[in-house]
Coordinates of N, CA and C in Angstrom, one line a residue:
Chain H
A1 N 5.6 18.7 3.5 CA 4.5 19.3 3.1 C 3.9 17.7 2.3
Q2 N 2.8 17.5 2.4 CA 1.7 16.0 2.1 C 2.0 16.2 0.8
S3 N 2.4 14.9 -0.1 CA 2.7 15.0 -1.5 C 1.5 14.6 -2.4
V4 N 0.3 13.5 -1.3 CA -0.5 13.7 -1.7 C -2.0 13.7 -0.3
T5 N -3.0 14.2 -1.2 CA -4.3 14.7 -0.1 C -5.6 13.5 -0.1
Q6 N -5.9 13.3 0.4 CA -7.2 12.6 0.0 C -8.3 13.2 0.8
L7 N -9.0 13.7 1.1 CA -10.2 14.6 2.2 C -11.5 13.2 2.9
G8 N -12.2 13.4 3.5 CA -13.5 12.5 4.0 C -12.9 10.8 4.0
S9 N -12.3 10.5 5.0 CA -11.8 9.1 5.4 C -13.0 8.2 5.3
H10 N -14.5 8.9 5.3 CA -14.8 7.6 4.4 C -16.5 8.5 4.0
V11 N -16.7 7.6 3.1 CA -17.9 8.3 1.6 C -18.6 7.4 2.1
S12 N -20.0 7.6 1.8 CA -21.0 6.8 1.5 C -21.5 7.6 0.0
V13 N -22.0 6.0 -0.3 CA -22.9 5.9 -1.6 C -23.9 4.7 -2.0
S14 N -25.1 5.8 -2.6 CA -25.9 4.8 -3.0 C -25.6 3.4 -4.1
E15 N -26.5 2.3 -3.5 CA -25.7 1.3 -5.2 C -26.6 2.0 -6.6
G16 N -25.1 2.2 -7.6 CA -26.1 2.7 -8.9 C -26.3 4.1 -8.5
A17 N -25.4 5.0 -7.8 CA -25.1 6.0 -8.0 C -23.2 6.3 -8.6
L18 N -23.1 8.0 -8.4 CA -21.4 8.1 -9.2 C -20.5 7.7 -7.8
V19 N -19.4 7.2 -7.9 CA -18.9 7.1 -7.1 C -17.9 8.1 -7.6
L20 N -16.8 9.3 -7.1 CA -16.1 10.3 -7.1 C -14.9 10.1 -5.9
L21 N -14.1 10.2 -5.7 CA -12.7 10.3 -4.7 C -12.4 11.1 -5.3
R22 N -12.1 11.8 -4.5 CA -10.9 13.0 -4.6 C -9.2 12.9 -4.7
C23 N -8.7 13.1 -5.2 CA -7.3 12.7 -4.9 C -6.2 13.9 -5.1
N24 N -5.7 15.2 -4.3 CA -4.8 16.4 -5.4 C -3.2 15.8 -4.6
Y25 N -2.8 16.1 -5.2 CA -1.3 16.0 -5.2 C 0.0 17.3 -5.3
S26 N 1.2 16.7 -4.6 CA 1.8 18.2 -4.8 C 2.1 18.6 -6.0
S27 N 2.4 19.5 -6.3 CA 3.1 19.9 -8.0 C 4.7 19.9 -7.6
S28 N 5.0 19.4 -7.5 CA 6.4 18.8 -7.1 C 6.9 17.4 -7.4
V29 N 5.4 16.4 -7.8 CA 5.8 15.2 -7.8 C 5.6 15.0 -9.1
P30 N 6.7 13.9 -8.7 CA 6.7 13.2 -10.6 C 5.9 12.8 -11.4
P31 N 5.5 12.6 -12.7 CA 4.2 12.8 -13.7 C 4.1 11.1 -13.5
Y32 N 3.8 10.2 -12.4 CA 3.1 8.9 -12.0 C 2.2 9.0 -10.8
L33 N 1.1 8.6 -11.2 CA 0.4 9.0 -10.3 C -0.6 7.4 -10.3
F34 N -1.0 6.7 -9.5 CA -1.8 6.0 -9.2 C -2.9 5.6 -8.0
W35 N -4.1 5.1 -8.0 CA -4.8 4.3 -7.2 C -5.1 3.1 -7.3
Y36 N -5.2 2.6 -5.8 CA -4.7 1.4 -5.2 C -6.4 0.9 -4.1
V37 N -7.2 -0.4 -4.3 CA -7.6 -0.6 -3.5 C -7.6 -1.7 -2.6
Q38 N -8.6 -1.4 -1.7 CA -7.8 -3.2 -0.9 C -9.8 -3.2 0.2
Y39 N -9.6 -4.2 -0.5 CA -10.6 -4.9 0.2 C -10.3 -5.6 1.6
P40 N -11.8 -5.9 2.7 CA -11.2 -6.5 4.2 C -10.1 -6.9 4.1
N41 N -9.4 -7.5 5.0 CA -8.7 -8.6 5.2 C -7.2 -8.5 3.9
Q42 N -7.5 -7.8 3.2 CA -6.4 -7.9 1.8 C -5.1 -6.8 2.2
G43 N -4.5 -7.6 0.6 CA -3.6 -6.0 0.8 C -4.1 -5.6 -0.2
L44 N -3.0 -4.1 -0.8 CA -3.8 -3.4 -1.7 C -3.4 -3.9 -3.3
Q45 N -4.0 -3.3 -4.0 CA -4.0 -4.1 -5.4 C -4.3 -2.8 -6.3
L46 N -3.7 -3.2 -7.3 CA -3.5 -1.7 -8.1 C -5.2 -1.4 -9.3
L47 N -5.7 -0.6 -9.0 CA -7.0 0.0 -10.0 C -6.6 0.1 -11.2
L48 N -5.3 1.7 -11.1 CA -5.2 2.4 -11.9 C -3.8 2.8 -12.0
K49 N -2.9 3.5 -12.7 CA -2.0 4.1 -12.9 C -2.0 5.1 -14.2
Y50 N -1.4 6.6 -13.9 CA -1.4 7.6 -15.0 C 0.1 7.4 -15.1
T51 N 1.0 7.5 -16.0 CA 1.9 7.8 -16.8 C 2.4 8.5 -18.2
S52 N 1.1 9.7 -18.3 CA 1.5 10.6 -19.3 C 1.0 10.1 -20.6
A53 N 0.6 8.8 -20.4 CA 0.1 8.9 -22.5 C -1.0 9.2 -22.2
A54 N -1.9 9.5 -21.1 CA -2.9 9.8 -21.6 C -4.2 10.3 -20.4
T55 N -4.5 11.4 -20.2 CA -4.8 12.1 -18.8 C -6.3 11.6 -18.6
L56 N -7.0 10.4 -19.7 CA -8.0 9.7 -18.7 C -7.6 8.1 -19.0
V57 N -7.4 8.0 -16.9 CA -6.9 6.4 -17.5 C -7.8 5.5 -16.9
K58 N -7.9 4.8 -17.6 CA -9.4 3.2 -17.7 C -8.5 2.0 -16.7
G59 N -9.2 1.8 -15.8 CA -8.7 0.9 -14.6 C -9.7 -0.4 -15.0
I60 N -9.4 -1.2 -13.3 CA -10.0 -2.3 -13.7 C -11.4 -2.0 -12.7
N61 N -12.4 -3.2 -13.0 CA -13.8 -2.7 -11.9 C -15.0 -2.0 -12.4
G62 N -15.1 -1.0 -13.9 CA -15.3 -0.1 -13.9 C -14.5 1.6 -13.8
F63 N -13.6 2.0 -12.6 CA -12.9 2.7 -12.8 C -12.1 3.6 -13.2
E64 N -12.4 4.6 -13.5 CA -11.3 5.8 -14.4 C -11.3 6.9 -13.4
A65 N -10.3 7.2 -13.8 CA -9.5 8.4 -13.3 C -8.6 9.6 -14.5
E66 N -9.5 11.0 -13.9 CA -8.3 12.1 -15.1 C -7.6 13.0 -14.1
F67 N -6.5 12.6 -15.0 CA -5.2 14.0 -14.9 C -5.3 14.8 -15.2
K68 N -5.9 15.7 -14.8 CA -5.8 17.3 -14.1 C -4.8 17.9 -13.7
K69 N -3.2 18.4 -14.9 CA -1.5 19.2 -13.9 C -2.6 20.5 -13.7
S70 N -3.3 21.0 -14.4 CA -3.3 23.0 -13.8 C -5.0 22.7 -12.4
E71 N -5.0 21.2 -12.1 CA -5.8 21.7 -10.2 C -4.9 20.5 -10.4
T72 N -3.9 20.3 -10.3 CA -3.2 19.5 -9.2 C -3.9 18.3 -8.4
S73 N -4.9 17.2 -9.9 CA -5.9 16.5 -9.4 C -5.4 15.1 -10.3
F74 N -5.6 14.0 -9.1 CA -6.1 12.7 -10.1 C -7.6 12.6 -9.3
H75 N -8.8 13.1 -9.6 CA -9.9 12.0 -8.7 C -10.0 11.3 -9.5
L76 N -10.2 10.2 -8.7 CA -11.2 8.7 -9.6 C -12.7 8.6 -9.6
T77 N -13.3 8.1 -10.5 CA -14.7 8.0 -9.7 C -15.0 6.4 -11.0
K78 N -16.4 6.3 -10.9 CA -17.3 5.3 -11.4 C -18.3 5.8 -11.9
P79 N -19.2 5.2 -12.9 CA -20.4 5.9 -13.0 C -21.4 5.4 -12.0
S80 N -21.4 4.3 -12.2 CA -22.3 3.3 -10.9 C -22.1 2.5 -10.1
A81 N -22.4 2.4 -8.8 CA -21.3 1.4 -7.5 C -22.0 0.6 -7.5
H82 N -21.6 -0.3 -7.4 CA -21.6 -2.1 -6.9 C -21.8 -2.3 -5.5
M83 N -22.2 -3.1 -5.0 CA -22.2 -3.4 -3.5 C -20.9 -3.7 -3.3
S84 N -19.8 -4.5 -4.3 CA -18.8 -5.1 -4.4 C -17.5 -4.0 -4.5
D85 N -17.9 -2.8 -4.7 CA -17.3 -1.8 -5.1 C -17.0 -1.6 -3.4
A86 N -17.5 -1.6 -2.0 CA -17.3 -1.4 -0.8 C -15.9 -1.8 -0.7
A87 N -14.7 -0.8 0.0 CA -13.3 -0.7 -0.1 C -13.0 -0.1 0.4
E88 N -11.1 0.1 0.8 CA -10.5 1.7 0.9 C -9.9 2.2 -0.2
Y89 N -9.7 3.0 -0.1 CA -9.0 3.3 -1.8 C -8.2 4.3 -1.3
F90 N -6.7 4.2 -2.2 CA -5.4 4.4 -1.8 C -5.1 5.3 -3.3
C91 N -4.4 6.8 -2.7 CA -4.4 7.4 -4.7 C -2.8 7.1 -3.8
A92 N -1.7 7.5 -4.4 CA -0.9 7.6 -4.3 C 0.7 8.0 -5.6
V93 N 1.8 8.2 -4.7 CA 2.5 9.1 -5.8 C 3.7 9.0 -5.6
P94 N 4.8 9.0 -6.6 CA 6.3 8.5 -5.6 C 6.7 10.4 -5.5
L95 N 7.6 10.0 -4.2 CA 8.1 11.5 -3.4 C 9.3 12.3 -4.5
V96 N 9.3 13.2 -4.6 CA 10.3 13.3 -5.5 C 12.3 13.0 -5.0
R97 N 11.6 13.0 -3.7 CA 13.4 13.1 -2.9 C 13.7 11.7 -2.3
N98 N 13.2 10.7 -2.9 CA 13.3 9.6 -2.9 C 12.5 8.6 -3.6
N99 N 12.1 9.2 -4.1 CA 11.1 8.2 -5.3 C 10.4 6.8 -4.5
R100 N 10.2 6.9 -3.2 CA 9.4 6.3 -2.3 C 7.7 6.5 -2.9
L101 N 7.2 5.7 -3.2 CA 5.5 5.5 -3.3 C 4.8 5.9 -2.1
A102 N 4.6 7.2 -2.1 CA 3.5 7.4 -0.8 C 2.3 7.6 -0.8
F103 N 1.7 7.0 -0.1 CA -0.2 6.8 -0.5 C -0.6 8.0 0.7
G104 N -1.8 8.5 0.2 CA -3.1 9.1 1.1 C -3.6 8.1 1.9
K105 N -4.1 9.0 3.0 CA -4.8 8.6 3.9 C -5.6 7.7 3.7
G106 N -6.2 7.5 2.5 CA -7.4 6.2 1.9 C -8.9 7.3 2.1
N107 N -9.8 6.8 1.2 CA -11.1 6.5 1.7 C -12.0 5.3 1.3
Q108 N -12.9 5.3 3.1 CA -13.3 4.4 3.3 C -14.9 4.3 2.6
V109 N -15.1 3.2 1.3 CA -16.2 3.7 1.2 C -17.0 2.6 1.1
V110 N -18.2 3.5 1.6 CA -19.2 2.4 1.9 C -20.7 2.3 1.0
V111 N -21.0 1.4 0.7 CA -22.4 1.5 -0.4 C -23.5 1.2 -0.4
I112 N -24.4 1.9 0.3 CA -25.8 1.5 0.4 C -27.0 0.8 -0.2
P113 N -27.6 0.4 0.0 CA -28.2 -0.6 -0.9 C -29.6 0.5 -1.2
Chain I
E1 N 3.3 -20.5 -8.6 CA 1.7 -19.5 -7.7 C 2.4 -18.0 -7.8
T2 N 2.3 -17.3 -8.4 CA 2.0 -16.1 -9.5 C 2.2 -14.9 -8.0
G3 N 2.5 -13.3 -8.4 CA 2.5 -12.5 -7.3 C 3.4 -12.2 -6.0
V4 N 2.6 -12.2 -4.8 CA 3.9 -11.9 -4.0 C 2.7 -12.5 -2.6
T5 N 3.2 -13.5 -1.9 CA 2.7 -14.5 -1.5 C 3.2 -13.8 0.3
Q6 N 1.8 -13.9 1.5 CA 3.2 -13.9 3.1 C 2.1 -14.6 3.7
T7 N 2.7 -15.5 4.7 CA 2.2 -16.2 5.4 C 3.0 -16.0 6.8
P8 N 2.2 -16.4 7.7 CA 0.9 -16.9 8.1 C -0.2 -15.7 7.6
R9 N -1.3 -15.5 7.6 CA -2.0 -15.1 6.8 C -2.8 -13.9 9.2
H10 N -3.2 -14.8 9.6 CA -3.0 -14.5 10.8 C -2.1 -15.0 11.9
L11 N -2.2 -14.5 12.5 CA -0.4 -14.7 14.1 C -1.4 -14.1 14.9
V12 N -1.6 -14.7 16.4 CA -1.2 -14.3 17.3 C -0.6 -14.9 18.7
M13 N 0.2 -13.6 19.1 CA 0.9 -13.8 19.8 C 1.2 -13.2 21.5
G14 N 2.2 -14.1 22.1 CA 2.3 -13.4 23.5 C 3.1 -12.2 23.7
M15 N 3.4 -11.6 24.3 CA 4.4 -10.4 24.6 C 5.8 -11.0 24.7
T16 N 6.0 -11.9 25.3 CA 7.5 -12.8 25.1 C 7.8 -13.8 24.2
N17 N 6.9 -14.0 23.2 CA 7.1 -14.6 21.9 C 8.0 -14.3 21.1
K18 N 8.9 -15.4 20.1 CA 9.3 -14.6 18.8 C 8.9 -15.5 17.4
K19 N 8.5 -14.8 17.3 CA 7.7 -15.2 15.4 C 8.4 -14.5 14.4
S20 N 8.3 -15.0 13.2 CA 8.3 -15.0 12.4 C 7.4 -14.4 10.9
L21 N 7.3 -13.4 10.4 CA 6.5 -13.1 9.4 C 7.3 -13.0 8.0
K22 N 7.0 -14.4 6.8 CA 7.5 -14.1 5.4 C 6.4 -13.9 4.4
C23 N 7.6 -13.0 3.7 CA 7.1 -12.8 2.2 C 8.2 -13.5 1.3
E24 N 7.3 -14.0 0.0 CA 7.6 -14.4 -0.8 C 7.4 -13.4 -2.3
Q25 N 7.7 -13.0 -3.1 CA 7.6 -12.7 -3.8 C 8.5 -13.5 -6.1
H26 N 6.7 -13.7 -6.3 CA 7.7 -14.6 -7.9 C 7.5 -13.6 -9.0
L27 N 7.8 -12.6 -9.1 CA 7.9 -11.5 -10.3 C 8.9 -11.7 -10.4
G28 N 10.2 -11.2 -10.0 CA 11.6 -11.0 -10.7 C 11.5 -9.7 -10.1
H29 N 11.5 -8.8 -9.1 CA 11.2 -7.3 -8.5 C 12.9 -7.5 -8.1
N30 N 13.6 -6.2 -7.6 CA 14.1 -6.1 -6.9 C 14.1 -5.6 -6.0
A31 N 13.3 -4.9 -5.1 CA 13.1 -3.9 -4.1 C 12.3 -4.6 -3.2
M32 N 11.6 -4.7 -2.3 CA 11.4 -5.7 -1.2 C 10.7 -4.4 -0.2
Y33 N 9.6 -4.3 0.3 CA 9.0 -3.3 1.2 C 8.6 -3.6 2.7
W34 N 8.7 -3.7 3.7 CA 7.5 -3.4 4.5 C 6.5 -2.8 5.2
Y35 N 5.4 -2.8 5.5 CA 4.2 -1.8 6.2 C 3.4 -2.3 7.3
K36 N 3.6 -1.6 7.8 CA 2.6 -1.8 8.8 C 1.5 -0.2 9.3
Q37 N 0.0 -1.7 9.0 CA -1.4 -0.4 8.7 C -2.3 -1.1 9.6
S38 N -2.4 0.0 10.6 CA -2.9 0.2 12.5 C -4.7 0.8 11.6
A39 N -5.0 0.3 12.2 CA -6.7 0.8 12.6 C -7.0 2.8 12.2
K40 N -7.2 3.3 11.3 CA -7.6 4.6 11.3 C -6.0 5.5 11.4
K41 N -4.9 4.6 11.0 CA -4.0 5.0 11.2 C -3.2 5.4 9.5
P42 N -2.3 6.1 9.1 CA -2.1 5.9 7.1 C -1.1 4.8 7.3
L43 N -0.9 4.2 6.1 CA -0.1 3.1 5.9 C 1.7 3.8 6.4
E44 N 2.3 2.8 7.4 CA 3.7 2.8 7.5 C 4.2 2.3 7.2
L45 N 5.5 3.0 6.4 CA 6.5 2.2 5.6 C 7.8 2.0 6.9
M46 N 7.7 0.9 6.9 CA 8.9 0.0 8.0 C 9.8 0.4 7.3
F47 N 10.4 -0.7 6.6 CA 11.4 -1.2 5.9 C 11.7 -1.3 4.3
V48 N 13.1 -1.5 3.8 CA 13.1 -0.5 2.0 C 14.3 -1.8 2.1
Y49 N 14.2 -2.9 1.0 CA 15.4 -3.4 0.8 C 15.4 -3.3 -0.8
S50 N 17.0 -3.5 -1.5 CA 17.0 -3.7 -2.7 C 17.8 -4.1 -2.7
L51 N 17.9 -5.7 -3.7 CA 19.5 -6.5 -4.2 C 19.5 -6.7 -2.5
E52 N 18.7 -7.0 -2.2 CA 18.4 -8.2 -0.1 C 19.6 -7.3 0.1
E53 N 19.4 -5.2 0.2 CA 20.6 -4.7 1.0 C 19.3 -3.8 1.6
R54 N 19.5 -3.7 2.8 CA 18.7 -3.3 3.1 C 19.0 -1.8 3.3
V55 N 18.0 -0.4 2.5 CA 18.0 0.8 2.0 C 17.6 2.3 2.9
E56 N 16.5 1.4 3.6 CA 16.0 2.2 4.5 C 15.3 1.4 5.8
N57 N 15.0 2.2 6.8 CA 14.3 1.7 7.9 C 13.9 3.2 8.7
N58 N 12.7 3.3 8.5 CA 12.5 4.2 9.0 C 11.8 4.3 10.8
S59 N 12.9 4.6 11.2 CA 12.8 4.5 13.4 C 12.2 3.7 13.5
V60 N 11.7 2.5 12.4 CA 11.6 0.7 13.6 C 11.9 0.3 14.7
P61 N 11.5 0.2 16.0 CA 11.6 -0.3 17.1 C 12.8 -1.8 17.1
S62 N 13.5 -2.0 17.6 CA 14.3 -3.2 17.5 C 13.7 -4.4 17.5
R63 N 12.6 -4.4 18.6 CA 12.1 -5.9 18.4 C 11.3 -6.2 16.7
F64 N 11.2 -5.2 15.8 CA 11.5 -5.7 14.7 C 13.1 -5.9 13.5
S65 N 12.4 -6.9 13.3 CA 14.1 -7.9 13.2 C 13.8 -7.9 11.2
P66 N 14.2 -7.3 10.6 CA 13.4 -7.9 9.2 C 15.5 -8.3 8.6
E67 N 15.1 -9.6 7.9 CA 16.1 -10.5 7.1 C 15.9 -10.1 5.6
C68 N 16.8 -10.1 4.8 CA 16.3 -10.8 4.0 C 17.5 -11.4 2.9
P69 N 17.1 -12.8 2.9 CA 18.1 -13.6 2.6 C 18.6 -13.5 0.8
N70 N 17.5 -12.9 0.1 CA 17.5 -13.2 -1.3 C 16.8 -12.3 -1.9
S71 N 16.7 -12.3 -3.0 CA 15.6 -10.7 -3.8 C 14.3 -11.2 -3.9
S72 N 14.5 -12.6 -3.6 CA 12.4 -13.7 -4.1 C 12.3 -13.7 -2.3
H73 N 13.1 -13.4 -1.1 CA 12.4 -13.9 0.2 C 12.9 -12.8 1.3
L74 N 11.4 -12.3 2.3 CA 11.5 -11.3 2.7 C 10.9 -11.6 4.2
F75 N 11.6 -11.8 4.9 CA 11.4 -12.0 6.7 C 10.7 -10.7 7.8
L76 N 10.5 -10.8 8.9 CA 10.4 -9.7 9.8 C 9.7 -10.6 10.7
H77 N 11.3 -10.5 11.5 CA 11.4 -11.5 12.6 C 11.0 -10.4 14.4
L78 N 9.8 -11.2 15.2 CA 9.0 -10.3 15.9 C 9.4 -11.4 17.2
H79 N 10.0 -10.0 18.2 CA 10.3 -10.3 19.6 C 10.0 -9.3 20.8
T80 N 8.9 -9.6 21.7 CA 9.4 -8.8 22.7 C 7.8 -8.0 22.4
L81 N 6.9 -8.1 21.8 CA 6.3 -7.0 21.4 C 5.2 -6.4 22.0
Q82 N 4.6 -5.5 21.2 CA 3.5 -4.8 22.1 C 2.1 -4.8 22.2
P83 N 1.5 -4.6 23.2 CA -0.1 -4.8 22.1 C -0.2 -3.8 21.1
E84 N 0.5 -2.8 21.4 CA 0.4 -1.7 20.1 C 0.8 -1.9 18.7
D85 N 1.5 -2.6 19.1 CA 2.0 -3.8 17.5 C 0.7 -4.3 16.4
S86 N -0.1 -4.3 17.3 CA -1.3 -5.8 16.4 C -1.3 -4.9 15.6
A87 N -1.6 -5.0 14.2 CA -1.7 -4.2 13.0 C -1.9 -5.4 12.2
L88 N -2.1 -5.1 10.7 CA -1.8 -5.7 9.1 C -0.2 -5.6 8.8
Y89 N 0.1 -5.9 8.4 CA 1.8 -6.3 8.2 C 1.6 -6.5 6.5
L90 N 2.1 -5.6 5.7 CA 1.7 -5.4 4.6 C 3.5 -6.0 3.8
C91 N 3.4 -6.9 3.1 CA 5.2 -7.1 2.1 C 4.3 -6.2 0.8
A92 N 5.5 -5.3 0.2 CA 5.5 -5.3 -1.1 C 6.5 -5.5 -1.8
S93 N 6.2 -5.8 -3.6 CA 7.8 -5.7 -4.3 C 7.7 -4.4 -5.0
S94 N 8.3 -4.1 -5.8 CA 8.7 -3.1 -6.9 C 9.5 -3.9 -7.9
Q95 N 9.7 -3.3 -9.6 CA 10.2 -3.8 -10.3 C 11.9 -3.5 -10.1
E96 N 12.1 -1.7 -9.7 CA 12.6 -1.4 -9.2 C 12.7 0.0 -7.9
L97 N 14.1 -0.1 -7.2 CA 13.6 1.2 -6.2 C 12.6 2.4 -6.6
Q98 N 11.6 2.6 -7.5 CA 11.5 3.5 -7.8 C 10.1 3.1 -8.2
G99 N 9.4 4.3 -7.6 CA 8.1 4.3 -6.7 C 7.1 4.6 -8.7
N100 N 8.0 4.9 -9.5 CA 7.2 5.0 -10.9 C 7.1 3.7 -11.5
Y101 N 7.0 2.6 -10.9 CA 6.8 1.5 -11.1 C 5.4 0.9 -10.5
G102 N 5.5 1.3 -9.2 CA 3.9 0.7 -8.6 C 4.5 0.5 -7.6
Y103 N 4.0 -0.5 -7.1 CA 4.2 -1.9 -5.5 C 3.1 -3.0 -6.2
T104 N 3.5 -3.6 -5.9 CA 2.5 -5.0 -5.8 C 2.5 -5.9 -4.3
F105 N 1.3 -5.9 -3.7 CA 1.1 -6.6 -2.5 C 0.9 -7.5 -2.5
G106 N 1.4 -8.3 -0.8 CA 0.1 -9.7 -0.6 C -0.6 -8.8 -0.3
S107 N -1.6 -9.9 0.4 CA -2.0 -10.0 0.8 C -2.1 -9.7 2.7
G108 N -1.0 -9.9 3.0 CA -0.7 -9.0 4.4 C -1.2 -10.3 5.6
T109 N -0.1 -10.3 6.9 CA -0.4 -10.7 8.4 C -1.2 -9.9 9.3
R110 N -2.2 -10.0 10.0 CA -2.9 -10.3 10.6 C -2.6 -10.5 11.6
L111 N -1.7 -9.2 12.7 CA -1.0 -10.1 13.4 C -1.7 -9.4 15.1
T112 N -1.7 -10.3 16.1 CA -2.5 -9.5 17.5 C -1.4 -9.9 18.5
V113 N -1.0 -8.6 19.0 CA -0.2 -9.6 20.4 C -1.2 -8.6 21.8
V114 N -0.9 -10.7 22.4 CA -1.9 -10.8 23.7 C -0.7 -10.7 24.4

C-alpha cells in the first residue's frame, strides 16, 4: 500500500495565481509529514515539515501546508506563484515498518508568465 | 563548509570504467543514504548506513559498491555500468536512522554512462 500519494505529475500555474499541490498519506503513518522542493540539477531541499505542533505549517519562500487528519491530507499552497517557483515538489512521510522516509512521485510545477 | 557536499557534480564514464562518487556531511548526522533519481521515475533508495554500518541494500546490482569509512563520508564505487544507470545520484543524511528527523540532501552527481 502506498504511503503517500501525489496526483498529477505536471502542474501548470499562471504567475500570480494560487499554487496548490495535493498530498494524501496512509492513515497508518506516524504524524510527521514533509514537503521538499527540487530545483533543476539540484538536490532536494526541505520546504516545511509537520510535527504535530500546529496544523498550519509555514515554510520557506511563502509556502504553507495544512495537516488535516480527517482527510489524511497535507496539501501545499502558495497564494501567488512566482517564476522562481518552477521546480519539482515532493511530499514525504516516515514509513511505519522501518521508519525510512518515503517520497511521493513528485509534482513538476511550471509557471506560465 | 556546511551541509551535504557531493563530488563530482557531473561525471561521464564508459561502460568499462571504474569511478567513485563522494559524499561528505558536516552536520554531525549518524545516518547516510544513497538515492538514484532517473527521469520520470520515483526516487529509488539504494543503500542506508547507520554509524558506518550498512543497514539496507535495496536489491542494488553489484556493479554499485558503497563504502562508509566514517560517519561523515560515504562513497559509491562504480564499475562496469550500463547506459540505464545514467541518472542523478543523491546522497542524504539524517540525525538518526529515523525518518521523523527528515533528510538533508546534497546537490547530486549527474552520471552519464556512454
